[in-house]
Coordinates of C-alpha atoms and ligand atoms in Angstrom, one line a residue:
M1 CA 0.3 0.0 0.0
E2 CA 0.9 3.1 -1.1
G3 CA 1.3 5.0 2.8
S4 CA 3.0 2.1 4.3
S5 CA 6.4 1.7 3.1
A6 CA 9.3 1.7 5.2
A7 CA 10.8 4.9 2.9
M8 CA 7.5 6.9 3.4
D9 CA 7.8 6.6 7.3
K10 CA 11.8 7.7 6.6
Q11 CA 10.3 10.7 4.9
D12 CA 7.9 11.6 7.8
E13 CA 11.1 11.4 9.9
V14 CA 13.6 13.1 7.8
N15 CA 11.7 16.9 7.8
I16 CA 12.1 17.2 11.6
T17 CA 15.9 18.5 12.8
P18 CA 16.8 20.1 16.1
G19 CA 16.4 23.6 14.6
N20 CA 12.4 22.9 13.6
V21 CA 11.6 20.1 16.2
D22 CA 9.1 23.4 17.8
I23 CA 6.9 22.5 15.1
L24 CA 5.7 18.9 17.0
F25 CA 3.0 18.8 19.6
K26 CA 4.1 18.8 23.5
D27 CA 1.4 17.2 24.5
V28 CA -1.7 15.0 23.4
M29 CA -3.9 17.0 24.7
S30 CA -3.1 20.4 22.7
E31 CA -6.4 21.6 20.7
D32 CA -4.7 21.1 17.5
W33 CA -3.3 17.5 18.2
K34 CA -6.3 15.9 15.4
L35 CA -7.2 12.2 16.5
S36 CA -10.1 10.7 15.6
S37 CA -12.2 7.8 15.3
E38 CA -15.1 9.5 13.0
E39 CA -14.0 7.2 10.0
F40 CA -14.5 3.9 12.0
L41 CA -17.9 5.3 13.2
R42 CA -19.0 5.3 10.3
F43 CA -19.1 1.0 10.0
P44 CA -21.8 -0.8 11.4
L45 CA -21.3 -1.0 15.0
D46 CA -21.8 -3.7 17.6
P47 CA -25.2 -2.7 19.4
E48 CA -24.5 -4.1 22.6
V49 CA -22.3 -2.9 25.9
E50 CA -22.1 -5.8 27.9
N51 CA -18.4 -5.6 26.9
D52 CA -16.1 -7.9 30.1
V53 CA -18.1 -11.1 28.4
R54 CA -17.5 -13.6 25.5
R55 CA -20.3 -13.1 23.1
N56 CA -20.5 -13.7 19.6
V57 CA -21.1 -10.2 17.6
P58 CA -22.8 -10.4 14.3
K59 CA -23.0 -8.2 11.6
S60 CA -19.9 -5.6 13.4
I61 CA -16.9 -4.3 12.6
F62 CA -16.3 -2.7 15.8
S63 CA -17.7 -2.9 19.6
V64 CA -17.5 0.7 21.3
V65 CA -15.5 -0.4 24.2
N66 CA -13.1 1.5 26.8
P67 CA -9.8 0.8 27.6
T68 CA -9.4 0.1 31.3
Q69 CA -6.4 1.5 33.6
L70 CA -4.1 -0.2 34.8
E71 CA -4.0 -0.5 38.5
G72 CA -1.6 1.4 40.7
Q73 CA 1.4 3.6 39.8
T74 CA 2.2 3.7 36.4
S75 CA 5.8 4.3 34.1
L76 CA 6.8 5.0 30.6
A77 CA 9.4 2.6 30.6
G78 CA 10.2 3.9 26.9
V79 CA 9.4 6.0 23.9
S80 CA 10.4 5.7 20.4
V81 CA 11.2 9.3 19.4
R82 CA 10.6 8.0 16.0
A83 CA 7.2 6.4 15.7
L84 CA 6.6 9.7 18.4
N85 CA 7.4 12.1 15.2
L86 CA 5.2 10.1 12.9
I87 CA 2.2 11.5 14.7
D88 CA 3.3 15.4 15.0
L89 CA 4.6 14.8 18.9
H90 CA 7.7 16.1 20.5
P91 CA 9.9 14.0 22.2
S92 CA 9.3 16.0 25.4
V93 CA 5.4 14.6 25.9
A94 CA 7.1 11.9 27.3
S95 CA 7.6 13.9 30.7
S96 CA 3.5 14.4 30.7
T97 CA 1.4 13.0 32.9
R98 CA -1.1 13.4 30.3
F99 CA 0.7 11.1 27.9
R100 CA 1.3 8.5 29.9
D101 CA -2.4 8.3 30.6
F102 CA -3.5 8.5 27.6
A103 CA -0.5 5.6 26.2
S104 CA -1.8 3.5 29.4
G105 CA -5.6 3.8 28.7
G106 CA -6.2 6.2 31.8
W107 CA -7.5 9.4 29.5
V108 CA -9.1 9.3 26.3
H109 CA -8.8 11.6 23.9
P110 CA -12.0 13.9 23.0
G111 CA -11.8 13.2 19.7
S112 CA -11.7 9.4 20.4
T113 CA -14.1 6.3 20.4
P114 CA -11.8 3.6 21.2
L115 CA -12.9 0.8 19.7
A116 CA -12.3 -3.2 19.5
H117 CA -12.4 -4.5 16.1
R118 CA -14.1 -8.0 15.2
Y119 CA -12.1 -10.3 13.5
G120 CA -11.5 -14.4 13.0
G121 CA -8.8 -16.0 11.7
H122 CA -7.3 -19.4 10.6
Q123 CA -4.7 -20.3 13.7
F124 CA -2.4 -23.1 12.7
G125 CA -4.2 -24.1 9.7
W126 CA -7.9 -24.2 10.9
W127 CA -10.8 -21.8 11.2
A128 CA -11.0 -20.2 14.5
E129 CA -13.9 -18.3 14.1
Q130 CA -14.4 -15.1 15.6
L131 CA -11.5 -13.6 17.5
G132 CA -11.0 -9.8 17.2
D133 CA -9.2 -7.4 19.8
G134 CA -9.4 -9.1 23.1
R135 CA -7.0 -7.1 24.6
A136 CA -6.4 -3.8 22.4
H137 CA -8.3 -0.8 21.5
L138 CA -7.9 1.1 18.5
L139 CA -7.9 4.9 20.1
G140 CA -8.7 6.7 16.2
H141 CA -6.7 7.6 13.2
Y142 CA -4.4 10.6 12.8
V143 CA -3.0 12.2 9.9
N144 CA 0.5 14.1 10.0
R145 CA 1.5 16.6 8.5
N146 CA 3.1 15.1 5.4
G147 CA -0.5 13.4 5.0
S148 CA 0.2 9.9 6.2
W149 CA -2.6 8.4 7.9
W150 CA -1.5 6.2 11.1
E151 CA -4.2 4.3 13.0
L152 CA -3.1 4.0 16.9
Q153 CA -3.6 1.5 18.9
L154 CA -3.4 -0.1 22.7
K155 CA -2.4 -3.2 23.3
G156 CA -3.0 -4.6 26.9
S157 CA -5.5 -2.1 27.8
G158 CA -8.0 -4.6 29.3
K159 CA -11.2 -6.8 28.1
T160 CA -13.2 -6.2 25.3
P161 CA -16.2 -8.6 24.0
Y162 CA -13.3 -10.6 22.2
S163 CA -11.6 -11.2 25.3
R164 CA -12.8 -14.7 25.7
S165 CA -11.1 -16.4 28.8
G166 CA -8.2 -13.7 28.7
D167 CA -8.2 -11.0 30.9
G168 CA -7.2 -8.3 28.4
R169 CA -4.0 -7.4 29.6
A170 CA -0.4 -8.0 28.1
V171 CA 2.7 -9.1 30.5
I172 CA 6.4 -7.4 30.4
R173 CA 7.5 -10.1 28.8
S174 CA 5.8 -9.6 25.4
S175 CA 5.4 -5.9 25.2
V176 CA 8.8 -5.2 25.8
R177 CA 9.4 -7.8 22.6
E178 CA 7.0 -6.4 20.6
F179 CA 8.0 -2.7 21.5
L180 CA 11.7 -3.3 20.3
A181 CA 11.0 -5.4 17.4
A182 CA 8.6 -3.2 15.8
E183 CA 11.6 0.0 16.1
A184 CA 14.1 -2.7 15.1
M185 CA 12.7 -3.6 12.0
H186 CA 12.3 -0.3 11.0
A187 CA 15.5 0.6 11.2
L188 CA 16.4 -2.4 9.0
G189 CA 13.5 -0.8 6.2
F190 CA 11.3 -3.3 6.3
R191 CA 7.7 -3.2 6.9
T192 CA 6.3 -2.8 10.2
S193 CA 4.0 -1.7 12.2
R194 CA 5.6 0.8 14.8
S195 CA 5.6 1.3 18.5
A196 CA 5.3 5.0 20.0
S197 CA 5.5 3.9 24.0
I198 CA 5.5 1.2 26.3
V199 CA 4.0 2.0 30.0
V200 CA 4.4 -0.4 32.8
G201 CA 2.3 -1.0 36.0
E202 CA 1.8 -2.6 39.7
E203 CA -0.9 -4.2 38.4
L204 CA 0.1 -8.2 38.3
A205 CA -1.4 -11.2 36.3
L206 CA -0.8 -14.7 36.5
R207 CA 0.5 -16.5 33.4
D208 CA 1.9 -20.1 32.5
Q209 CA 4.7 -19.5 30.5
F210 CA 5.2 -22.5 29.6
Y211 CA 2.0 -24.0 29.4
N212 CA 3.3 -26.8 32.1
G213 CA 1.6 -25.5 34.9
N214 CA 3.9 -23.4 36.3
L215 CA 2.0 -20.4 37.3
K216 CA 3.3 -17.1 37.6
M217 CA 2.3 -13.8 38.9
E218 CA 4.0 -11.3 35.9
K219 CA 3.5 -7.1 35.7
L220 CA 1.6 -5.9 33.1
A221 CA 2.3 -3.6 30.5
V222 CA 0.8 -1.3 27.7
V223 CA 1.9 -0.7 24.1
L224 CA 0.9 2.4 22.2
R225 CA 1.5 1.0 18.7
L226 CA 1.3 2.4 15.2
A227 CA -0.2 1.3 11.9
P228 CA -1.6 2.0 8.4
T229 CA -3.8 0.0 9.7
W230 CA -4.9 -2.7 11.9
F231 CA -7.4 -4.7 9.4
R232 CA -6.1 -7.9 8.8
F233 CA -6.5 -11.0 6.7
G234 CA -9.2 -12.3 8.9
S235 CA -11.1 -8.8 9.3
L236 CA -12.3 -9.9 6.0
E237 CA -12.5 -14.1 6.6
I238 CA -15.0 -13.6 9.0
L239 CA -17.4 -11.5 7.0
A240 CA -17.2 -13.8 4.4
R241 CA -17.9 -16.9 6.5
R242 CA -20.4 -15.4 8.1
K243 CA -21.9 -14.4 4.8
E244 CA -22.3 -10.8 6.4
I245 CA -21.5 -9.2 2.1
V246 CA -22.7 -5.9 3.0
E247 CA -20.4 -5.1 5.3
L248 CA -17.2 -7.3 3.4
Q249 CA -17.9 -4.9 0.5
L250 CA -18.2 -1.7 3.1
L251 CA -14.8 -2.7 4.7
L252 CA -13.3 -3.8 1.2
D253 CA -14.0 -0.3 -0.3
H254 CA -12.8 1.4 3.1
I255 CA -9.4 0.0 3.0
I256 CA -9.0 0.3 -1.3
E257 CA -10.2 4.3 -0.4
K258 CA -8.1 5.1 2.5
H259 CA -4.9 3.0 1.9
F260 CA -4.9 1.9 -2.4
K261 CA -5.3 5.0 -3.9
S262 CA -4.0 3.7 -7.0
I263 CA -6.7 1.9 -7.5
A264 CA -10.0 3.4 -8.3
I265 CA -12.8 2.7 -6.2
T266 CA -15.3 2.5 -9.5
D267 CA -13.3 0.1 -10.8
P268 CA -14.9 -2.8 -11.4
D269 CA -11.8 -5.0 -10.8
R270 CA -11.4 -3.1 -7.8
Y271 CA -10.9 -6.0 -5.7
V272 CA -8.7 -8.5 -8.2
N273 CA -6.2 -5.4 -7.9
L274 CA -6.2 -5.0 -4.4
F275 CA -5.7 -8.6 -4.1
S276 CA -2.9 -8.4 -6.4
K277 CA -1.5 -5.5 -4.3
I278 CA -2.0 -7.6 -1.4
V279 CA 0.0 -10.4 -2.9
E280 CA 2.9 -8.3 -4.1
E281 CA 3.9 -6.6 -1.0
T282 CA 3.2 -9.8 1.3
A283 CA 5.7 -11.5 -1.1
E284 CA 8.1 -7.9 -0.2
M285 CA 7.6 -8.3 3.3
I286 CA 8.4 -12.1 3.9
A287 CA 11.7 -11.9 1.4
Q288 CA 12.3 -8.9 3.7
W289 CA 11.9 -11.7 7.0
Q290 CA 14.2 -14.3 5.6
S291 CA 17.1 -11.9 4.7
V292 CA 17.6 -11.2 8.4
G293 CA 16.3 -14.4 9.3
F294 CA 13.1 -13.1 10.9
T295 CA 10.8 -15.9 12.2
H296 CA 7.5 -14.3 13.3
G297 CA 6.1 -17.8 14.7
V298 CA 2.5 -17.4 15.0
M299 CA 1.4 -16.7 11.4
N300 CA -2.2 -16.7 11.7
T301 CA -4.3 -15.1 9.3
D302 CA -5.2 -12.9 12.0
N303 CA -2.0 -11.9 12.2
M304 CA -1.4 -10.9 8.4
S305 CA -2.0 -6.9 8.1
V306 CA -3.8 -5.9 4.3
A307 CA -1.1 -3.3 4.4
S308 CA 1.8 -6.1 4.8
V309 CA 3.4 -4.7 7.8
T310 CA 4.8 -6.8 10.4
I311 CA 2.2 -7.0 13.2
D312 CA 1.7 -8.6 16.1
Y313 CA 5.0 -9.8 17.6
G314 CA 4.8 -12.4 19.7
P315 CA 7.0 -15.6 20.0
F316 CA 9.2 -14.4 17.1
G317 CA 13.1 -15.0 17.2
F318 CA 16.0 -13.5 14.6
L319 CA 18.2 -16.5 13.8
D320 CA 21.6 -17.0 15.4
A321 CA 23.2 -19.9 13.5
Y322 CA 21.8 -20.2 10.3
D323 CA 19.3 -22.9 10.8
P324 CA 16.1 -22.9 8.2
D325 CA 14.6 -25.3 10.7
F326 CA 14.3 -22.9 13.3
I327 CA 11.4 -22.4 15.3
P328 CA 10.9 -19.6 17.7
N329 CA 7.8 -20.7 19.3
S330 CA 7.5 -22.8 21.8
S331 CA 4.2 -23.9 21.3
D332 CA 4.3 -24.3 17.8
D333 CA 5.3 -28.2 17.8
E334 CA 5.0 -29.2 14.3
G335 CA 7.2 -26.6 13.5
M336 CA 4.7 -25.2 10.8
Y337 CA 5.5 -21.7 11.1
S338 CA 9.5 -22.4 11.0
Y339 CA 11.6 -19.7 9.1
R340 CA 11.8 -22.0 6.0
N341 CA 7.7 -22.5 6.3
Q342 CA 7.3 -18.8 6.2
P343 CA 6.6 -18.2 2.1
K344 CA 4.8 -21.3 2.1
V345 CA 2.4 -20.2 4.7
G346 CA 2.2 -16.6 3.4
Y347 CA 1.0 -18.3 -0.1
N348 CA -1.7 -20.3 2.0
N349 CA -2.1 -17.0 3.9
L350 CA -3.5 -15.5 0.6
Q351 CA -5.2 -18.1 -0.3
R352 CA -7.5 -18.1 2.4
L353 CA -7.5 -14.1 1.4
A354 CA -8.8 -14.9 -1.9
D355 CA -11.5 -16.8 -0.8
A356 CA -12.5 -14.1 1.5
L357 CA -13.0 -12.3 -1.8
R358 CA -15.1 -14.8 -3.4
P359 CA -18.4 -13.7 -2.5
L360 CA -17.9 -10.3 -4.5
L361 CA -16.2 -11.8 -7.5
S362 CA -17.5 -12.8 -11.1
P363 CA -16.3 -16.4 -12.4
S364 CA -13.7 -14.6 -14.9
Q365 CA -12.5 -12.6 -11.8
M366 CA -11.7 -15.5 -10.1
Q367 CA -10.0 -16.9 -12.7
Q368 CA -7.6 -14.0 -12.4
I369 CA -7.5 -13.8 -8.5
K370 CA -6.1 -17.9 -9.2
H371 CA -2.9 -16.2 -11.6
V372 CA -2.4 -13.4 -9.3
L373 CA -2.0 -15.9 -6.3
A374 CA 0.1 -18.0 -8.8
G375 CA 2.5 -15.1 -9.2
F376 CA 3.5 -15.2 -5.6
H377 CA 6.3 -17.1 -5.8
I378 CA 7.9 -14.9 -8.6
H379 CA 7.4 -11.8 -6.4
F380 CA 9.2 -13.8 -3.2
Q381 CA 11.6 -14.8 -5.7
N382 CA 12.7 -10.8 -6.9
A383 CA 12.1 -9.4 -3.9
Y384 CA 14.4 -11.9 -2.4
L385 CA 17.4 -12.0 -4.6
Q386 CA 17.4 -8.4 -5.0
L387 CA 17.7 -8.1 -0.9
F388 CA 20.5 -11.3 -0.7
A389 CA 22.1 -9.2 -4.0
R390 CA 22.4 -6.4 -2.2
K391 CA 23.7 -8.5 1.0
L392 CA 26.2 -10.0 -1.7
G393 CA 27.4 -6.4 -2.3
F394 CA 25.7 -6.8 -6.1
Q395 CA 24.6 -3.7 -7.7
N396 CA 21.3 -5.4 -9.5
S397 CA 20.4 -9.0 -8.7
K398 CA 20.0 -11.9 -11.4
I399 CA 17.8 -14.9 -11.4
E400 CA 20.6 -17.0 -11.6
D401 CA 21.8 -15.6 -8.4
E402 CA 19.9 -17.9 -6.4
T403 CA 22.0 -21.2 -6.9
L404 CA 24.7 -18.9 -5.7
V405 CA 22.8 -17.6 -2.4
Q406 CA 21.7 -20.9 -1.5
N407 CA 25.1 -22.3 -2.3
L408 CA 26.2 -19.6 0.9
L409 CA 23.4 -20.8 3.0
D410 CA 24.1 -24.6 2.9
I411 CA 27.6 -23.7 3.4
M412 CA 26.4 -21.4 6.9
E413 CA 23.8 -24.3 7.6
D414 CA 26.7 -26.6 7.7
T415 CA 29.4 -25.2 9.6
K416 CA 26.4 -23.2 12.2
A417 CA 27.5 -20.3 11.0
D418 CA 25.8 -17.1 12.2
L419 CA 23.8 -15.6 9.6
T420 CA 23.9 -11.8 11.0
M421 CA 27.9 -11.5 11.3
T422 CA 28.7 -13.9 8.6
F423 CA 27.1 -11.4 6.3
W424 CA 28.5 -8.7 8.2
E425 CA 32.1 -10.1 8.4
F426 CA 31.8 -10.7 4.5
G427 CA 30.9 -7.1 3.6
N428 CA 34.2 -5.6 5.6
L429 CA 36.7 -7.7 4.0
S430 CA 38.1 -7.2 0.4
V431 CA 37.7 -10.4 -2.0
E432 CA 41.1 -10.4 -2.0
E433 CA 41.3 -10.5 2.0
I434 CA 38.8 -13.3 2.4
E435 CA 40.5 -15.4 -0.6
S436 CA 43.7 -15.1 1.7
K437 CA 42.0 -16.7 4.8
K438 CA 43.5 -13.7 6.9
V439 CA 40.3 -12.6 8.9
P440 CA 40.5 -10.2 12.1
K441 CA 40.7 -12.2 15.1
N442 CA 37.6 -10.6 16.2
F443 CA 35.6 -12.2 13.4
W444 CA 33.9 -14.8 15.0
S445 CA 31.4 -16.4 12.2
L446 CA 33.1 -15.8 8.7
P447 CA 36.3 -18.3 9.6
K448 CA 33.7 -20.8 9.9
I449 CA 32.5 -20.7 6.3
L450 CA 35.7 -20.2 4.6
K451 CA 36.9 -23.8 6.1
H452 CA 33.9 -25.8 4.5
N453 CA 35.1 -27.6 1.4
K454 CA 32.8 -25.9 -1.1
F455 CA 33.6 -22.8 0.5
D456 CA 36.5 -22.2 -2.5
S457 CA 34.2 -22.8 -5.1
F458 CA 31.6 -20.6 -4.2
L459 CA 34.3 -18.0 -3.9
S460 CA 34.7 -18.8 -7.6
Q461 CA 31.2 -18.3 -8.6
Y462 CA 31.4 -14.9 -6.5
K463 CA 33.8 -13.2 -8.0
L464 CA 33.1 -13.9 -11.5
R465 CA 29.3 -12.5 -10.5
L466 CA 31.0 -9.5 -9.0
H467 CA 32.9 -9.2 -12.2
E468 CA 30.0 -9.6 -14.0
D469 CA 28.9 -7.0 -11.6
N470 CA 31.1 -4.3 -13.4
S471 CA 31.7 -3.3 -9.8
N472 CA 34.9 -2.6 -7.8
E473 CA 35.7 -3.6 -4.6
E474 CA 34.5 -0.1 -2.6
T475 CA 31.3 -0.2 -4.1
R476 CA 30.6 -3.8 -3.3
Q477 CA 31.7 -3.2 0.4
S478 CA 29.6 0.0 0.6
I479 CA 26.9 -1.9 -1.1
M480 CA 26.9 -4.7 1.8
A481 CA 27.6 -2.2 4.8
S482 CA 23.6 -0.7 3.7
A483 CA 22.2 -4.1 3.5
N484 CA 24.1 -6.3 6.5
P485 CA 23.3 -5.4 10.3
R486 CA 25.2 -5.6 12.9
Y487 CA 22.7 -5.8 15.5
V488 CA 19.3 -7.5 15.4
L489 CA 17.1 -8.2 18.6
R490 CA 18.4 -11.4 19.3
N491 CA 16.3 -13.2 22.1
W492 CA 19.1 -12.6 24.9
I493 CA 19.3 -9.2 23.6
A494 CA 15.6 -9.0 24.3
Q495 CA 15.3 -10.7 27.4
Q496 CA 17.8 -8.6 29.1
V497 CA 16.0 -5.3 28.8
I498 CA 12.6 -7.6 29.6
E499 CA 14.6 -8.6 33.5
K500 CA 15.7 -4.9 33.9
V501 CA 12.4 -3.8 33.0
E502 CA 10.6 -6.1 35.5
Q503 CA 13.1 -4.7 38.0
G504 CA 11.7 -1.1 37.6
N505 CA 14.9 -0.1 35.3
Y506 CA 14.2 1.3 32.4
S507 CA 17.9 2.9 31.2
E508 CA 18.6 -0.6 29.1
L509 CA 15.4 -0.5 27.2
D510 CA 16.2 3.1 26.3
Q511 CA 19.8 2.1 25.1
V512 CA 18.7 -0.9 23.4
L513 CA 16.1 0.9 21.3
N514 CA 18.5 3.8 20.2
I515 CA 21.1 1.0 19.1
L516 CA 18.8 -1.0 17.4
N517 CA 17.5 2.2 15.8
S518 CA 21.1 2.3 13.6
P519 CA 21.8 -1.4 13.1
F520 CA 24.6 -0.9 10.3
S521 CA 26.5 1.2 12.5
T522 CA 29.3 0.1 14.6
Q523 CA 28.1 1.4 18.5
P524 CA 30.9 1.3 21.2
I525 CA 28.1 0.6 23.9
A526 CA 26.5 -2.1 21.6
E527 CA 30.2 -3.9 21.3
K528 CA 30.7 -3.7 25.2
K529 CA 27.4 -4.9 25.8
G530 CA 28.4 -8.2 22.8
F531 CA 25.3 -7.7 20.8
A532 CA 27.8 -8.5 17.9
S533 CA 29.8 -11.2 20.0
P534 CA 28.6 -15.2 19.4
P535 CA 25.5 -15.4 21.5
P536 CA 26.0 -16.5 25.1
K537 CA 25.6 -20.2 26.3
W538 CA 22.7 -19.3 28.8
S539 CA 20.6 -17.8 25.4
K540 CA 21.0 -21.6 23.7
T541 CA 18.2 -22.4 27.0
L542 CA 15.6 -19.6 26.3
R543 CA 12.3 -20.7 25.2
V544 CA 9.3 -18.3 23.9
S545 CA 5.7 -19.1 23.7
C546 CA 2.1 -17.5 22.6
S547 CA 1.7 -17.1 26.5
S548 CA 1.7 -13.0 27.0
Ligands
AMP601 P1 -2.4 -12.8 19.4 O1 -1.7 -14.9 20.2 O2 -1.6 -12.4 20.7 O3 -2.2 -13.1 18.3 O4 -3.9 -13.4 20.5 C1 -4.8 -14.2 19.5 C2 -6.0 -13.9 19.9 O5 -6.1 -14.1 21.3 C3 -6.4 -12.5 19.6 O6 -7.8 -12.6 19.6 C4 -5.8 -11.9 21.0 O7 -6.7 -10.9 21.5 C5 -6.6 -12.7 21.9 N1 -6.1 -12.8 23.5 C6 -4.6 -12.9 23.3 N2 -4.3 -12.9 24.4 C7 -5.1 -12.1 25.2 C8 -5.8 -11.7 26.7 N3 -4.6 -11.7 27.7 N4 -7.1 -11.3 27.1 C9 -7.9 -11.3 26.0 N5 -7.6 -11.4 24.8 C10 -6.6 -12.2 24.3
MG602 MG1 -2.7 -11.3 17.0

C-alpha cells in the first residue's frame, strides 16, 4: 500500500531537525493535535454494551469499548522518538502525565471513541471462528503533517467482547519484545507496524509462560502502537464466512479508498487489483523477513496485515546460527511456522484472503485471482534475490543468483555460521582478504564457512558474478554495509531488557532501542554489551511461547 512503506515513514522522519523540532506538539492535549475515530464510526457497530463477557458479535466491524486503566502507579518505561514523530509529537511529551495516561488507557482523548475490532482467522491451519481485539483498543486515526494516515492502538489495555477467556492484559515480557521489535524492523528498512511507547503498571496477572503448570504472577504493560491500518486478513474472513456481504464490501471499499489510492473505487476489478497489491507486498515483507532471519512465530491469518506490514510480534525470533528449521515458538510443535516455511505459509494465507473475496467476484475475476496468487512465488523470488544481491554487494540482482545464494546458505547451515555476522564480516573484508583467508582475530563467524570444502568453489562463482556486475571493491563494500546489519534483536538481548524493566529499571530499554535504531553502524556501547559477539551460552536455553 502506498502510505506504508519504510521509505515513506523515513520521509516523515527526516523533515524534523533539531532546528525545527518545535513544529511538533508537546502534548496530546493540544487543541490542534487531532485524533479522530470518525472514519471507523461509519462502519456497522456492535449495538451491545456488555463488554467484559465473551460473546458472538454479528454484522459488526467494531464494538465501542473503553480501555481499562492499569491498577496502581504507572510509569512510562520507554518511548520511540521516531514513532512519536510520525504522529507529530515532540519527544518532550514523554514527561507529560497526560501522555502517560493517554498511552495506557487512563485518559481518552476527546476525539477518540475507543473501539475493539471484530475479526476471525485461521490459526495453525484451522478456521478459529471469531477472534477480535481481545486486549487492544483502536484509539483513532491521525493524519500527520505530511498527510500520512496512522492508526493508534493500545495493546494490553483491558477486556473487550473479544477477550474470550483472557484477561485483556499483556505482560512486560511480550510488550517489551513487541515495542523493540517493531522499531528494530523499521530501522532495518522493513515493512512493519511501529511502537510509540510502553507503560508499565503495578498490576499483576497470572501467566503459565510455557503451558506446563508453572504459574507465575507477572507485571503488566500497555504498548501504544501505530500502523497504517490494523485491518487483517481475518477482518475480511469473518465477514465472508458469516455471509455478511454488505459489511464485507463496505470494509473492502474503505481499505481501498484509504490505503490503496492507486486503485479506482469505481473500477469493477478493484478487488482483484487490491488482491494483486497485497500479494506483491506480502511477498516483499516475507522476503525481508527471510533476509535477516526474522521468524514471526505465529503466522495465523489474524496476524497478517492487509497493509502487508509485520504486526502482532509475539514469539518471534531472529536466527543466530543459520538453521532453516528454526522454530521460535515453543508451542509450535510441528514447526508449521518455521523460518523455512514462512514463504509457503504466506502463500497459503493469501489463499485464505482470496477465499474471503470470493463472494464479491465474478467467475472471470475468480480466474484472475488464481493467476495473481500464482504470481506470489515470482514476487517473492524477485524481492528475495534483490535483498540478497545487496547482501552480497551486487548492484543488480539476477535470477541466476538463486544458486549462488543457496550455496552460501548451505555452507552456513553445515558450519552453523551466524546469519547476521557472517554477512557483516563478509562485507567488511575485501575479496582478496577473504581469498587469502586472513581474517581479523575478532571475526568469529566468517572463519567457520572459510573452512568448508565447498567454500572455494562458492568464492570463484562469487568472483565471476562480481566481475559481471561491473563493480569494484569500494562499491561492493558500501552496498554490503548498507544491507547487512551488525545488530539484530536476538532473543537474549530482549531477555536482558525484559529482566531490567521487570525490576523497574528502564535505561537499558532506551539504550537497546537506540542501538537498534542504527543497526548498520558499529557502536561502542553495543560492542561492550556483546551485541555483535557470539550469543552467550545461557541464550541457548531461552524459549518463547504464545503466552503473553
Ligand atoms: P495473539 O496470539 O496475541 O495474536 O492473540 C490471538 C487472539 O487472542 C486475539 O484475538 C487476541 O486478542 C486474543 N488474546 C490473546 N491474549 C489475550 C488476553 N490476555 N486477553 C484477552 N484476549 C487475548
Ligand atoms: Mg494477534
